[in-house]
mmCIF file of C-alpha atoms in Angstrom:
data_model
loop_
_atom_site.group_PDB
_atom_site.id
_atom_site.type_symbol
_atom_site.label_atom_id
_atom_site.label_comp_id
_atom_site.label_asym_id
_atom_site.label_seq_id
_atom_site.Cartn_x
_atom_site.Cartn_y
_atom_site.Cartn_z
ATOM 1 C CA UNK A 151 94.467 86.833 114.259
ATOM 2 C CA UNK A 152 96.610 84.452 112.316
ATOM 3 C CA UNK A 153 100.356 85.343 112.141
ATOM 4 C CA UNK A 154 100.274 84.841 108.349
ATOM 5 C CA UNK A 155 97.500 87.424 108.111
ATOM 6 C CA UNK A 156 99.453 89.916 110.221
ATOM 7 C CA UNK A 157 102.656 89.497 108.183
ATOM 8 C CA UNK A 158 100.788 89.756 104.891
ATOM 9 C CA UNK A 159 98.911 92.870 105.985
ATOM 10 C CA UNK A 160 102.147 94.505 107.166
ATOM 11 C CA UNK A 161 103.786 93.699 103.816
ATOM 12 C CA UNK A 162 100.765 95.101 101.994
ATOM 13 C CA UNK A 163 100.769 98.377 103.930
ATOM 14 C CA UNK A 164 104.556 98.896 103.811
ATOM 15 C CA UNK A 165 104.766 98.103 100.104
ATOM 16 C CA UNK A 166 101.775 100.366 99.389
ATOM 17 C CA UNK A 167 103.379 103.291 101.215
ATOM 18 C CA UNK A 168 106.700 102.553 99.495
ATOM 19 C CA UNK A 169 104.970 102.501 96.115
ATOM 20 C CA UNK A 170 103.385 105.887 96.750
ATOM 21 C CA UNK A 171 106.685 107.414 97.869
ATOM 22 C CA UNK A 172 108.784 106.020 95.018
ATOM 23 C CA UNK A 173 106.225 106.857 92.342
ATOM 24 C CA UNK A 174 106.178 110.445 93.589
ATOM 25 C CA UNK A 175 109.997 110.542 93.431
ATOM 26 C CA UNK A 176 109.996 109.899 89.675
ATOM 27 C CA UNK A 177 110.742 112.850 87.439
ATOM 28 C CA UNK A 178 107.873 114.229 85.425
ATOM 29 C CA UNK A 179 107.652 113.587 81.708
ATOM 30 C CA UNK A 180 105.474 116.583 80.966
ATOM 31 C CA UNK A 181 105.292 118.378 77.634
ATOM 32 C CA UNK A 182 103.311 121.358 78.833
ATOM 33 C CA UNK A 183 104.279 125.001 79.069
ATOM 34 C CA UNK A 184 105.914 124.562 82.473
ATOM 35 C CA UNK A 185 108.184 121.874 81.036
ATOM 36 C CA UNK A 186 109.099 124.141 78.124
ATOM 37 C CA UNK A 187 110.051 126.932 80.501
ATOM 38 C CA UNK A 188 111.931 124.610 82.822
ATOM 39 C CA UNK A 189 113.868 122.994 79.976
ATOM 40 C CA UNK A 190 115.127 126.378 78.811
ATOM 41 C CA UNK A 191 116.289 127.257 82.324
ATOM 42 C CA UNK A 192 117.800 123.892 83.220
ATOM 43 C CA UNK A 193 119.822 121.964 80.682
ATOM 44 C CA UNK A 194 118.756 118.370 81.231
ATOM 45 C CA UNK A 195 120.527 115.349 79.863
ATOM 46 C CA UNK A 196 118.548 113.079 77.571
ATOM 47 C CA UNK A 197 118.172 109.453 78.568
ATOM 48 C CA UNK A 198 117.881 107.910 81.960
ATOM 49 C CA UNK A 199 120.566 108.167 84.563
ATOM 50 C CA UNK A 200 121.697 105.487 86.985
ATOM 51 C CA UNK A 201 119.622 107.058 89.750
ATOM 52 C CA UNK A 202 116.454 106.880 87.636
ATOM 53 C CA UNK A 203 117.160 103.259 86.691
ATOM 54 C CA UNK A 204 117.615 102.339 90.349
ATOM 55 C CA UNK A 205 114.442 104.245 91.209
ATOM 56 C CA UNK A 206 112.609 102.236 88.543
ATOM 57 C CA UNK A 207 113.953 98.968 89.949
ATOM 58 C CA UNK A 208 112.939 99.833 93.514
ATOM 59 C CA UNK A 209 109.466 100.853 92.333
ATOM 60 C CA UNK A 210 109.058 97.565 90.453
ATOM 61 C CA UNK A 211 110.177 95.589 93.525
ATOM 62 C CA UNK A 212 107.613 97.397 95.705
ATOM 63 C CA UNK A 213 104.911 96.772 93.080
ATOM 64 C CA UNK A 214 105.704 93.045 92.915
ATOM 65 C CA UNK A 215 105.651 92.743 96.725
ATOM 66 C CA UNK A 216 102.344 94.634 96.821
ATOM 67 C CA UNK A 217 100.743 92.399 94.191
ATOM 68 C CA UNK A 218 102.048 89.168 95.721
ATOM 69 C CA UNK A 219 100.806 90.082 99.186
ATOM 70 C CA UNK A 220 97.444 91.014 97.679
ATOM 71 C CA UNK A 221 97.244 87.662 95.877
ATOM 72 C CA UNK A 222 98.161 85.791 99.060
ATOM 73 C CA UNK A 223 95.377 87.574 100.913
ATOM 74 C CA UNK A 224 92.894 86.793 98.139
ATOM 75 C CA UNK A 225 93.826 83.101 97.935
ATOM 76 C CA UNK A 226 94.217 82.266 101.618
ATOM 77 C CA UNK A 227 91.405 84.473 102.912
ATOM 78 C CA UNK A 228 88.563 84.621 100.380
ATOM 79 C CA UNK A 229 85.828 87.192 100.810
ATOM 80 C CA UNK A 230 84.110 86.920 104.188
ATOM 81 C CA UNK A 231 86.364 84.334 105.844
ATOM 82 C CA UNK A 232 88.406 86.616 108.152
ATOM 83 C CA UNK A 233 86.747 86.479 111.559
ATOM 84 C CA UNK A 234 87.188 89.112 114.244
#
């Protein structure tokens, strides 16, 4: 296997796992009954905090890395050209 293929696949897998983790870390924006109950119990501050902004930035970085590695794989190795 080509070293470029190995590096690109590692970047794709790591960024995909990072995307899943950081998307799940985001706070919910629900408007259902559970959110109504939770908002009466916990007084939340409106707006986004510094932690949420940093979480957004990290998620965007992982998404860009994921998309770029996917594009590199699509351009360098078109369908059916990777040999075993």
